[in-house]
Amino acid sequence: MLQMDLDIGDFCSNWAHCDLLSAYLARMVSHNRLDSLLFSNLYSSALNELLETVFRVHGKSGKLECSVRRQGGLDRIELVFPADEDTFRVYSEAIDKLSGKDAEKLYLEALFTEDEPDASLGLLELGVDYGARLAIDRAGDGRMCLVAELTLEDENE
Amino acid sequence: MIAENSTQAFQWTYNENDQEFALHGSLRPQKAEELSNCISALDQSVSNVSGKFYVNVRRLVRMNNVAFHAIACKILDLVRGRSDLDVHVTTSSVVGWATRKFAVLETMSDKITVSEYDSEFYPGQSFVEDSEFIHVLRTQTKLTWKHEKDLLRQHGLKPGMQVADICCGIGDFAVLLQKEFSPDRLVALDHSKSSLDYARQVAADFGIKGIDYVFGDAADMLLEDNQFDFVTCRHSLQVFDRPELILKELFRICKPGGRIYVTNEKNSHCLGEPRGESIQWTYNEVAKLWHHFDMDIEIGPKSRRLLIEGGFEDVTIGSFMVTSTDGDPQGFADIIASWKNLFAGKMASERGDDAAFVERFAKGFDDHIFAALHPKGYAGWPIWVASGRKPL
Ligand SMILES: C[S@@+](CC[C@H](N)C(=O)[O-])C[C@H]1O[C@@H](n2cnc3c(N)ncnc32)[C@H](O)[C@@H]1O
């Protein structure tokens, strides 16, 4: 398991942090995979979408914790970050969409919307395109927890 | 054209001849406006095009949803607004997310097609990735290793180094490296999925751990810069149609002060006695046959020039000859038999050679085998080894 703690304000001071952090963690977790380069590229793409979402939608102040772990073929990413009610609602609505039957349709709609894409597009992508299992929870201390479980490598490939 | 800041480096190019707009690099903007130059370049490129417009994202390594949304909506606008236009998007199998992500465009309009660029990646690929070729490689490495084990030391390979074997084929060389030199890290990359499957299976069967077999394009690798002390690339500059692109990448991933090591052949110099003339005729023809498929099996002695022009210093070149008297004449004969199979088989027939030619062509291989197994005979296959240092 790997964990990084940051102040949410520091994290959000520069958009490039999403890219840097996802690339860094992806490199750290890519050893002993079927194909470390393919894996790291996919992992970084998925994690980057999560981090970009948190960058856009989060509560005022507090700590961002990012921890990643591997359980066999499953990779679990856990993000804990400050969240008020409105923030939490954005995430829970996205997860509701994903649990419905028309998740894929909603994803495509969000992807090709005429307007600015919605902040939850990354979550929909993870759920539909990456087949990730997403879950959220309240974390006390005014924060929330977002968990993504991903299977990025097909063992039979 | 280059748009660059600390984390986003992406470029675009437009090739008018091919009506192809290509995106390269990493595309993770915060706002769509950051792509406005790129989108206007796309607009401008397409304005003079009718018929099929190609969007090439093969070398686009990272892309977030902001960028995808901007580019995808632009493509949709184009085909919806212009009845004379179709768009084809080419993705790469090396970039895991790309094909799946772009494929949704096909569901949005039947004027958009998406395909993964994987086969016909270079002209000789269908031969090199043929299962017959696995046999060629297996028999070859067995005999070349006897020579290379010592040569590698002379060219600077030491235990405990960070090593990459680029265009590793079926990975047998990497296994030998692992056993002999215990590198600290060993990455073995190839663009043939079947060869990599084979390599992983062999490593698993033999309980060999620590070799990182990765799928990739040697001419554009996902590996980062300046990582390896020693980078090998064996018998592969000669199969890819643009060897200088691979060399550039070998240079990039090598640490300053590290070395790259390449081996190449000059097949027309294969020799044998008795029946020397027939043998020589056939191998001259081998060179022409490879040339027909844009591969240069004569690259060996040119390696020095390639390395010098590639920016390497302290370039050294030498050659060795695998021969029937190395202790394994049957092994030598097996190599030639595997060549005959492929060269006088699939390759000749694909070039459209007639039966008389193929018969004479095949005979030279048989004569080479004859020479190798003849009690007083001698048969050889010369290989050029060159290495150079990346300047500090
Ligand atoms: C003649 S084989 C040599 C394999 C191995 N080095 C050996 O000596 O046994 C050439 C190899 O180069 C690989 N190759 C050619 N072009 C490539 C490219 N652009 N990227 C990755 N691999 C490539 C082919 O798939 C093939 O495995």
Coordinates of C-alpha atoms and ligand atoms in Angstrom, one line a residue:
Chain A
M1 CA 0.0 0.0 0.0
L2 CA 1.1 3.5 -0.8
Q3 CA -0.3 6.7 0.7
M4 CA 0.1 10.4 0.0
D5 CA -1.2 13.2 2.2
L6 CA -1.6 16.7 0.8
D7 CA -3.4 19.9 1.8
I8 CA -6.3 20.3 -0.6
G9 CA -5.4 23.9 -1.1
D10 CA -1.8 23.0 -2.1
F11 CA -3.1 20.3 -4.4
C12 CA -5.5 22.7 -6.1
S13 CA -2.9 25.4 -6.5
N14 CA -1.8 23.9 -9.8
W15 CA -3.7 21.8 -12.3
A16 CA -0.5 20.0 -13.2
H17 CA -0.6 18.2 -9.8
C18 CA -3.2 15.8 -11.1
D19 CA -1.0 14.7 -13.9
L20 CA 2.2 14.6 -11.8
L21 CA 0.6 12.7 -9.0
S22 CA -1.1 10.2 -11.2
A23 CA 2.0 9.6 -13.2
Y24 CA 4.1 9.2 -10.1
L25 CA 1.7 6.7 -8.4
A26 CA 1.2 4.8 -11.6
R27 CA 4.9 4.3 -11.9
M28 CA 5.1 3.1 -8.3
V29 CA 2.4 0.5 -8.6
S30 CA 3.3 -0.9 -12.0
H31 CA 5.9 -3.4 -11.0
N32 CA 5.2 -7.1 -11.4
R33 CA 2.3 -6.7 -13.8
L34 CA 1.7 -8.6 -16.9
D35 CA 2.9 -5.5 -18.9
S36 CA 4.2 -2.7 -16.7
L37 CA 4.0 0.0 -19.4
L38 CA 0.5 -0.8 -20.6
F39 CA -0.6 -1.0 -17.0
S40 CA 1.0 2.2 -15.9
N41 CA -0.5 4.1 -18.8
L42 CA -4.0 2.9 -18.0
Y43 CA -3.6 3.3 -14.3
S44 CA -2.4 6.9 -14.7
S45 CA -5.3 7.7 -17.0
A46 CA -7.8 6.3 -14.5
L47 CA -6.3 7.9 -11.5
N48 CA -5.9 11.2 -13.3
E49 CA -9.6 11.4 -14.0
L50 CA -10.3 10.8 -10.3
L51 CA -7.9 13.5 -9.2
E52 CA -9.2 15.9 -11.8
T53 CA -12.7 15.4 -10.5
V54 CA -11.5 16.0 -6.9
F55 CA -9.6 19.1 -8.1
R56 CA -12.9 20.5 -9.5
V57 CA -15.3 19.3 -6.8
H58 CA -14.2 19.4 -3.2
G59 CA -15.0 21.2 0.1
K60 CA -13.2 24.2 1.4
S61 CA -10.2 23.2 3.4
G62 CA -8.6 20.2 4.9
K63 CA -6.5 17.2 3.9
L64 CA -6.5 15.2 0.7
E65 CA -5.4 11.6 1.3
C66 CA -4.7 9.3 -1.6
S67 CA -4.0 5.7 -0.9
V68 CA -3.6 2.9 -3.4
R69 CA -3.3 -0.8 -2.9
R70 CA -3.3 -4.0 -4.8
Q71 CA -5.3 -7.1 -4.0
G72 CA -4.4 -9.7 -6.6
G73 CA -5.8 -8.6 -9.9
L74 CA -7.8 -5.8 -8.3
D75 CA -6.4 -2.3 -7.7
R76 CA -8.0 -0.1 -5.2
I77 CA -7.7 3.7 -5.1
E78 CA -9.0 5.5 -2.1
L79 CA -9.3 9.3 -2.0
V80 CA -10.4 11.1 1.2
F81 CA -11.0 14.8 0.9
P82 CA -12.9 17.7 2.4
A83 CA -16.6 17.7 1.3
D84 CA -19.6 19.7 2.2
E85 CA -23.1 18.6 1.4
D86 CA -23.1 20.0 -2.1
T87 CA -19.8 18.3 -2.9
F88 CA -21.0 15.0 -1.6
R89 CA -24.2 15.3 -3.7
V90 CA -22.2 15.6 -6.9
Y91 CA -20.4 12.3 -6.2
S92 CA -23.5 10.5 -5.0
E93 CA -25.5 11.6 -8.1
A94 CA -22.7 10.3 -10.4
I95 CA -22.7 7.0 -8.5
D96 CA -26.5 6.7 -8.8
K97 CA -26.2 7.2 -12.5
L98 CA -23.7 4.4 -12.7
S99 CA -25.8 2.0 -10.8
G100 CA -28.8 2.4 -13.1
K101 CA -29.4 0.4 -16.3
D102 CA -28.7 3.3 -18.6
A103 CA -25.3 4.1 -17.3
E104 CA -23.7 3.7 -20.7
K105 CA -26.2 6.0 -22.3
L106 CA -25.7 8.6 -19.7
Y107 CA -22.0 8.4 -20.1
L108 CA -22.2 8.9 -23.9
E109 CA -24.5 11.9 -23.3
A110 CA -22.1 13.4 -20.9
L111 CA -19.2 12.8 -23.3
F112 CA -20.8 14.5 -26.2
T113 CA -22.7 17.2 -24.5
E114 CA -22.8 20.6 -26.4
D115 CA -21.8 22.4 -23.2
E116 CA -18.8 22.2 -21.0
P117 CA -18.5 18.6 -19.8
D118 CA -19.9 18.0 -16.4
A119 CA -17.5 17.5 -13.5
S120 CA -18.7 14.0 -13.0
L121 CA -17.8 12.8 -16.5
G122 CA -14.6 11.3 -15.3
L123 CA -16.4 9.2 -12.7
L124 CA -18.9 8.0 -15.4
E125 CA -16.0 7.1 -17.6
L126 CA -14.3 5.1 -14.9
G127 CA -17.6 3.2 -14.2
V128 CA -18.5 2.5 -17.8
D129 CA -15.3 2.5 -19.8
Y130 CA -12.9 1.1 -17.2
G131 CA -15.5 -1.1 -15.6
A132 CA -14.5 0.3 -12.2
R133 CA -16.6 -0.2 -9.0
L134 CA -17.0 3.2 -7.4
A135 CA -18.3 3.8 -3.9
I136 CA -18.5 6.8 -1.6
D137 CA -18.9 7.3 2.1
R138 CA -18.9 10.1 4.6
A139 CA -15.6 10.1 6.5
G140 CA -16.5 12.2 9.6
D141 CA -14.3 15.3 10.1
G142 CA -16.2 17.0 7.2
R143 CA -14.5 14.8 4.6
M144 CA -15.7 12.1 2.3
C145 CA -14.1 9.0 0.9
L146 CA -14.2 7.9 -2.8
V147 CA -13.1 4.4 -3.6
A148 CA -12.5 3.0 -7.0
E149 CA -11.8 -0.6 -7.6
L150 CA -10.3 -1.4 -11.0
T151 CA -9.2 -4.5 -12.9
L152 CA -6.9 -3.2 -15.5
E153 CA -5.2 -6.3 -16.7
D154 CA -6.9 -9.2 -18.2
E155 CA -5.2 -12.2 -16.6
N156 CA -6.1 -14.4 -19.6
E157 CA -4.7 -12.1 -22.1
Chain B
M1 CA 4.0 23.1 -33.8
I2 CA 4.5 22.6 -30.1
A3 CA 2.4 23.6 -27.2
E4 CA 4.3 23.0 -24.0
N5 CA 4.4 23.7 -20.4
S6 CA 5.7 21.7 -17.5
T7 CA 3.4 18.7 -17.6
Q8 CA 1.6 19.0 -20.9
A9 CA 3.6 18.5 -24.0
F10 CA 1.7 17.9 -27.1
Q11 CA 2.2 18.5 -30.7
W12 CA 0.2 18.2 -33.9
T13 CA 1.3 17.8 -37.4
Y14 CA -0.7 17.8 -40.6
N15 CA 0.4 15.8 -43.6
E16 CA -1.4 17.2 -46.7
N17 CA -0.5 14.3 -48.9
D18 CA -2.2 11.8 -46.7
Q19 CA -4.9 14.2 -45.5
E20 CA -3.8 13.2 -42.1
F21 CA -3.8 15.2 -38.9
A22 CA -1.7 13.7 -36.2
L23 CA -1.7 14.4 -32.4
H24 CA 1.3 13.4 -30.3
G25 CA 2.2 13.5 -26.7
S26 CA 0.2 14.2 -23.6
L27 CA -3.0 16.1 -23.6
R28 CA -4.4 16.8 -20.2
P29 CA -5.6 20.4 -20.2
Q30 CA -7.7 22.1 -17.5
K31 CA -9.8 24.0 -19.9
A32 CA -10.8 23.3 -23.5
E33 CA -9.5 26.8 -24.5
E34 CA -6.0 25.5 -24.0
L35 CA -6.5 23.5 -27.2
S36 CA -7.9 26.3 -29.3
N37 CA -4.7 26.6 -31.4
C38 CA -4.8 22.9 -32.1
I39 CA -8.5 22.9 -32.9
S40 CA -8.0 25.8 -35.3
A41 CA -5.1 24.0 -36.9
L42 CA -7.4 21.0 -37.3
D43 CA -10.1 23.3 -38.8
Q44 CA -7.7 24.8 -41.2
S45 CA -6.3 21.4 -42.3
V46 CA -9.7 20.0 -43.0
S47 CA -10.9 23.0 -44.9
N48 CA -9.1 21.9 -48.1
V49 CA -10.0 18.3 -47.8
S50 CA -12.8 16.3 -49.2
G51 CA -13.4 12.6 -49.0
K52 CA -11.5 10.9 -46.2
F53 CA -9.8 12.9 -43.5
Y54 CA -7.5 10.9 -41.2
V55 CA -7.0 11.7 -37.6
N56 CA -4.0 9.9 -36.2
V57 CA -3.8 9.5 -32.4
R58 CA -1.3 6.6 -32.4
R59 CA 1.3 8.7 -30.6
L60 CA -1.1 10.3 -28.2
V61 CA -0.1 8.8 -25.0
R62 CA -2.3 10.6 -22.4
M63 CA -5.6 12.4 -22.8
N64 CA -8.1 13.5 -20.3
N65 CA -11.8 14.0 -20.8
V66 CA -11.5 17.7 -21.4
A67 CA -9.3 17.1 -24.4
F68 CA -11.4 14.1 -25.6
H69 CA -14.5 16.1 -25.4
A70 CA -13.0 19.0 -27.4
I71 CA -11.5 16.8 -30.1
A72 CA -14.4 14.3 -30.3
C73 CA -17.0 17.0 -30.6
K74 CA -15.0 18.8 -33.3
I75 CA -14.8 15.6 -35.3
L76 CA -18.6 15.1 -34.9
D77 CA -19.2 18.6 -36.0
L78 CA -17.1 18.1 -39.0
V79 CA -18.9 15.0 -40.3
R80 CA -22.3 16.5 -39.5
G81 CA -21.6 19.8 -41.1
R82 CA -19.9 18.5 -44.3
S83 CA -21.6 16.0 -46.4
D84 CA -18.5 15.4 -48.5
L85 CA -16.4 14.4 -45.5
D86 CA -15.6 11.1 -43.7
V87 CA -13.3 10.8 -40.8
H88 CA -11.1 7.9 -40.0
V89 CA -9.4 7.8 -36.6
T90 CA -6.3 5.6 -36.2
T91 CA -5.3 4.5 -32.7
S92 CA -2.5 2.4 -31.3
S93 CA -2.7 -0.9 -29.4
V94 CA 0.3 0.3 -27.4
V95 CA -1.8 2.9 -25.7
G96 CA -4.3 0.8 -23.7
W97 CA -7.2 3.3 -23.3
A98 CA -7.1 4.7 -26.8
T99 CA -9.1 2.3 -29.0
R100 CA -11.9 1.8 -26.5
K101 CA -12.2 5.5 -25.9
F102 CA -12.2 6.6 -29.6
A103 CA -14.4 3.7 -30.6
V104 CA -17.4 5.4 -29.1
L105 CA -17.2 7.9 -32.0
E106 CA -18.3 5.2 -34.4
T107 CA -21.5 4.8 -32.4
M108 CA -22.2 8.6 -32.9
S109 CA -21.9 8.7 -36.7
D110 CA -21.5 6.2 -39.5
K111 CA -19.3 8.7 -41.2
I112 CA -16.6 8.0 -38.6
T113 CA -14.5 4.9 -38.5
V114 CA -11.9 4.0 -35.9
S115 CA -9.2 1.3 -36.2
E116 CA -6.3 0.2 -34.2
Y117 CA -3.0 0.4 -36.0
D118 CA -1.3 -2.8 -35.2
S119 CA -0.7 -4.9 -38.2
E120 CA 1.2 -3.6 -41.3
F121 CA 3.0 -1.5 -38.9
Y122 CA 6.2 -1.8 -41.0
P123 CA 6.4 -3.6 -44.3
G124 CA 8.1 -6.8 -43.1
Q125 CA 5.9 -7.3 -40.0
S126 CA 3.8 -10.1 -41.3
F127 CA 6.9 -12.3 -41.8
V128 CA 8.6 -11.3 -38.6
E129 CA 5.5 -12.0 -36.5
D130 CA 4.8 -15.2 -38.2
S131 CA 5.0 -18.3 -35.9
E132 CA 7.6 -19.7 -38.3
F133 CA 9.8 -16.8 -37.2
I134 CA 9.8 -17.9 -33.6
H135 CA 11.6 -21.0 -34.7
V136 CA 14.2 -18.9 -36.6
L137 CA 14.9 -16.8 -33.5
R138 CA 15.1 -19.7 -31.2
T139 CA 17.7 -21.5 -33.2
Q140 CA 19.7 -18.3 -33.8
T141 CA 20.1 -17.1 -30.2
K142 CA 21.3 -20.5 -29.1
L143 CA 24.4 -20.1 -31.3
T144 CA 25.0 -16.4 -31.2
W145 CA 25.1 -16.4 -27.4
K146 CA 28.3 -18.3 -27.3
H147 CA 30.0 -15.4 -28.9
E148 CA 28.0 -12.5 -27.4
K149 CA 28.4 -13.6 -23.8
D150 CA 32.0 -12.3 -23.9
L151 CA 31.4 -9.5 -26.4
L152 CA 28.8 -8.0 -24.2
R153 CA 31.4 -7.6 -21.5
Q154 CA 33.9 -6.1 -23.9
H155 CA 31.2 -3.6 -24.9
G156 CA 30.7 -2.6 -21.3
L157 CA 27.9 -4.7 -19.9
K158 CA 28.4 -5.4 -16.2
P159 CA 26.3 -7.1 -13.5
G160 CA 23.8 -5.0 -11.6
M161 CA 23.1 -2.6 -14.4
Q162 CA 19.8 -1.2 -15.6
V163 CA 19.3 -2.9 -18.9
A164 CA 16.8 -2.8 -21.7
D165 CA 16.5 -5.2 -24.6
I166 CA 14.5 -3.5 -27.3
C167 CA 12.9 -5.6 -30.0
C168 CA 13.5 -8.6 -27.8
G169 CA 11.6 -11.1 -29.9
I170 CA 10.8 -14.2 -28.0
G171 CA 12.9 -13.1 -25.1
D172 CA 15.5 -15.8 -25.0
F173 CA 18.3 -13.3 -25.1
A174 CA 16.8 -11.5 -22.1
V175 CA 16.7 -14.8 -20.2
L176 CA 20.4 -15.4 -20.9
L177 CA 21.2 -11.9 -19.9
Q178 CA 19.3 -12.3 -16.7
K179 CA 21.2 -15.4 -15.8
E180 CA 24.6 -14.3 -16.8
F181 CA 24.6 -10.6 -15.8
S182 CA 21.9 -10.4 -13.1
P183 CA 20.9 -6.9 -14.1
D184 CA 19.3 -4.7 -11.5
R185 CA 16.4 -4.1 -13.8
L186 CA 15.7 -5.7 -17.2
V187 CA 13.0 -4.5 -19.5
A188 CA 12.4 -6.4 -22.7
L189 CA 10.2 -4.7 -25.3
D190 CA 8.7 -5.9 -28.6
H191 CA 5.8 -5.2 -30.8
S192 CA 4.9 -8.8 -31.4
K193 CA 2.2 -10.0 -29.0
S194 CA 2.7 -13.6 -29.9
S195 CA 6.5 -13.4 -29.2
L196 CA 5.8 -11.7 -25.9
D197 CA 3.3 -14.3 -24.9
Y198 CA 5.9 -16.9 -25.8
A199 CA 8.6 -15.0 -23.8
R200 CA 6.4 -14.7 -20.7
Q201 CA 5.5 -18.4 -20.9
V202 CA 9.2 -19.4 -21.1
A203 CA 10.1 -17.2 -18.2
A204 CA 7.2 -18.7 -16.1
D205 CA 8.1 -22.2 -17.1
F206 CA 11.7 -21.8 -16.1
G207 CA 10.9 -19.9 -12.9
I208 CA 12.8 -16.8 -14.1
K209 CA 11.7 -13.7 -12.3
G210 CA 12.5 -10.1 -12.8
I211 CA 12.3 -9.7 -16.6
D212 CA 9.7 -7.0 -17.4
Y213 CA 8.3 -7.9 -20.8
V214 CA 6.5 -5.0 -22.3
F215 CA 4.5 -4.4 -25.5
G216 CA 5.6 -1.4 -27.4
D217 CA 6.8 0.4 -30.5
A218 CA 10.5 0.7 -30.5
A219 CA 10.2 3.7 -32.6
D220 CA 8.1 5.4 -30.0
M221 CA 8.3 3.9 -26.6
L222 CA 6.4 4.7 -23.4
L223 CA 9.6 4.2 -21.5
E224 CA 11.0 7.4 -19.9
D225 CA 14.2 9.2 -20.8
N226 CA 17.7 8.5 -19.4
Q227 CA 16.9 5.3 -17.6
F228 CA 19.2 2.5 -18.8
D229 CA 22.9 1.9 -18.5
F230 CA 22.9 -0.6 -21.3
V231 CA 20.4 -0.9 -24.1
T232 CA 20.6 -3.7 -26.6
C233 CA 18.8 -4.1 -29.9
R234 CA 19.7 -7.2 -31.8
H235 CA 18.9 -8.1 -35.4
S236 CA 16.1 -5.6 -35.5
L237 CA 17.3 -2.3 -37.1
Q238 CA 17.4 -4.6 -40.1
V239 CA 13.7 -5.5 -40.1
F240 CA 12.1 -2.1 -39.3
D241 CA 11.9 0.2 -42.3
R242 CA 13.1 3.3 -40.5
P243 CA 16.0 2.1 -38.3
E244 CA 17.0 5.7 -37.5
L245 CA 13.7 6.2 -35.6
I246 CA 14.5 3.2 -33.4
L247 CA 18.1 4.5 -32.8
K248 CA 16.7 7.8 -31.7
E249 CA 14.6 6.1 -29.1
L250 CA 17.5 3.9 -27.9
F251 CA 19.5 7.1 -27.5
R252 CA 16.6 8.7 -25.5
I253 CA 16.1 5.9 -23.0
C254 CA 19.8 5.4 -22.4
K255 CA 21.4 7.3 -19.5
P256 CA 24.1 9.9 -20.4
G257 CA 27.3 7.9 -20.2
G258 CA 25.4 4.6 -20.9
R259 CA 25.9 2.5 -23.9
I260 CA 23.7 1.0 -26.6
Y261 CA 24.7 -2.2 -28.3
V262 CA 23.3 -3.3 -31.7
T263 CA 23.9 -6.4 -33.7
N264 CA 23.0 -6.7 -37.4
E265 CA 23.7 -9.0 -40.3
K266 CA 25.0 -8.8 -43.8
N267 CA 23.4 -11.9 -45.2
S268 CA 25.1 -11.8 -48.6
H269 CA 28.3 -12.6 -46.7
C270 CA 27.1 -15.9 -45.4
L271 CA 29.4 -18.6 -46.8
G272 CA 30.2 -22.3 -47.0
E273 CA 32.3 -24.9 -48.6
P274 CA 31.8 -27.1 -50.5
R275 CA 29.2 -25.7 -52.9
G276 CA 30.3 -22.2 -52.2
E277 CA 29.0 -20.7 -55.4
S278 CA 25.4 -21.9 -55.0
I279 CA 25.4 -20.7 -51.4
Q280 CA 26.7 -17.3 -52.3
W281 CA 24.1 -16.9 -55.1
T282 CA 21.3 -17.7 -52.7
Y283 CA 22.4 -15.2 -50.0
N284 CA 22.8 -12.4 -52.6
E285 CA 19.2 -13.2 -53.4
V286 CA 18.2 -13.1 -49.8
A287 CA 19.4 -9.5 -49.6
K288 CA 17.3 -8.6 -52.6
L289 CA 14.3 -10.4 -51.2
W290 CA 14.4 -8.5 -47.9
H291 CA 15.0 -5.3 -49.8
H292 CA 11.8 -6.0 -51.7
F293 CA 10.0 -5.8 -48.4
D294 CA 11.8 -2.7 -47.3
M295 CA 14.1 -4.5 -44.9
D296 CA 17.8 -4.1 -45.0
I297 CA 19.4 -7.4 -44.1
E298 CA 22.7 -5.9 -45.2
I299 CA 22.9 -3.3 -42.4
G300 CA 25.7 -5.0 -40.4
P301 CA 28.7 -2.9 -41.5
K302 CA 26.6 0.2 -41.8
S303 CA 26.0 0.1 -38.0
R304 CA 29.0 2.2 -37.3
R305 CA 27.8 5.0 -39.4
L306 CA 24.2 4.7 -38.0
L307 CA 25.6 5.1 -34.5
I308 CA 27.9 8.0 -35.3
E309 CA 25.1 9.8 -37.1
G310 CA 22.8 9.0 -34.2
G311 CA 24.9 11.1 -31.9
F312 CA 26.8 8.4 -30.1
E313 CA 30.4 8.7 -29.2
D314 CA 33.2 6.2 -28.6
V315 CA 31.6 4.0 -31.2
T316 CA 33.2 0.6 -31.7
I317 CA 32.3 -2.1 -34.2
G318 CA 33.4 -5.6 -34.7
S319 CA 32.1 -8.8 -36.2
F320 CA 31.9 -12.5 -35.3
M321 CA 31.0 -15.5 -37.3
V322 CA 28.7 -18.2 -36.1
T323 CA 30.0 -21.3 -37.8
S324 CA 29.4 -25.0 -38.2
T325 CA 32.6 -25.7 -36.2
D326 CA 31.5 -23.9 -33.1
G327 CA 30.6 -27.3 -31.6
D328 CA 27.0 -27.6 -32.8
P329 CA 26.9 -28.3 -36.6
Q330 CA 23.3 -29.6 -36.3
G331 CA 22.3 -26.3 -34.5
F332 CA 23.8 -24.4 -37.4
A333 CA 22.0 -26.5 -39.9
D334 CA 18.7 -25.9 -38.0
I335 CA 19.2 -22.1 -38.4
I336 CA 19.6 -22.5 -42.1
A337 CA 16.6 -24.8 -42.4
S338 CA 14.5 -22.3 -40.6
W339 CA 15.6 -19.5 -43.0
K340 CA 14.9 -21.7 -46.0
N341 CA 11.4 -22.3 -44.7
L342 CA 10.6 -18.7 -44.3
F343 CA 12.6 -17.1 -47.1
A344 CA 12.1 -19.7 -49.9
G345 CA 8.6 -20.2 -48.5
K346 CA 6.2 -17.5 -47.5
M347 CA 8.5 -14.6 -48.5
A348 CA 9.3 -15.8 -52.0
S349 CA 5.8 -16.7 -52.7
E350 CA 4.5 -13.4 -51.5
R351 CA 6.9 -11.6 -53.8
G352 CA 5.5 -13.8 -56.6
D353 CA 8.6 -15.7 -57.4
D354 CA 8.3 -18.5 -60.0
A355 CA 8.9 -22.2 -59.3
A356 CA 12.3 -22.3 -61.1
F357 CA 13.6 -19.4 -59.0
V358 CA 12.4 -20.8 -55.8
E359 CA 14.0 -24.2 -56.6
R360 CA 17.4 -22.6 -57.2
F361 CA 16.9 -20.3 -54.2
A362 CA 16.1 -23.2 -51.9
K363 CA 19.0 -25.2 -53.2
G364 CA 21.5 -22.6 -51.9
F365 CA 20.1 -23.2 -48.4
D366 CA 20.3 -26.9 -48.8
D367 CA 23.9 -26.6 -49.9
H368 CA 24.7 -24.4 -46.9
I369 CA 23.3 -27.2 -44.7
F370 CA 25.3 -29.7 -46.7
A371 CA 28.5 -27.7 -46.1
A372 CA 27.6 -27.4 -42.4
L373 CA 27.2 -31.1 -41.9
H374 CA 30.0 -32.2 -44.2
P375 CA 32.8 -33.9 -42.3
K376 CA 35.3 -31.7 -44.1
G377 CA 33.0 -28.7 -44.7
Y378 CA 32.7 -25.3 -43.2
A379 CA 29.7 -22.9 -43.1
G380 CA 29.5 -19.5 -41.6
W381 CA 27.0 -16.7 -40.7
P382 CA 28.7 -13.3 -40.0
I383 CA 27.2 -10.8 -37.6
W384 CA 28.3 -7.2 -36.9
V385 CA 28.3 -5.9 -33.3
A386 CA 28.5 -2.1 -32.7
S387 CA 28.1 -0.1 -29.6
G388 CA 28.3 3.6 -28.7
R389 CA 28.1 5.8 -25.7
K390 CA 25.5 8.5 -25.1
P391 CA 27.4 11.7 -24.4
L392 CA 27.3 12.9 -20.8
Ligands
LIG1 C1 14.7 -10.4 -36.2 S1 13.8 -10.2 -34.8 C2 15.0 -10.2 -33.5 C3 14.5 -10.6 -32.2 C4 15.5 -10.7 -31.1 N1 16.2 -9.4 -30.8 C5 16.5 -11.8 -31.4 O1 17.7 -11.4 -31.8 O2 16.2 -12.9 -31.3 C6 13.2 -8.6 -34.9 C7 12.2 -8.2 -33.8 O3 12.0 -6.8 -33.9 C8 10.6 -6.6 -33.5 N2 10.3 -5.2 -34.1 C9 10.4 -4.8 -35.3 N3 10.1 -3.5 -35.4 C10 9.7 -3.2 -34.1 C11 9.2 -2.0 -33.5 N4 9.0 -0.9 -34.2 N5 8.9 -2.0 -32.2 C12 9.0 -3.1 -31.5 N6 9.5 -4.2 -32.0 C13 9.8 -4.3 -33.3 C14 9.9 -7.7 -34.2 O4 8.6 -7.9 -33.6 C15 10.8 -8.9 -33.9 O5 10.5 -9.5 -32.7

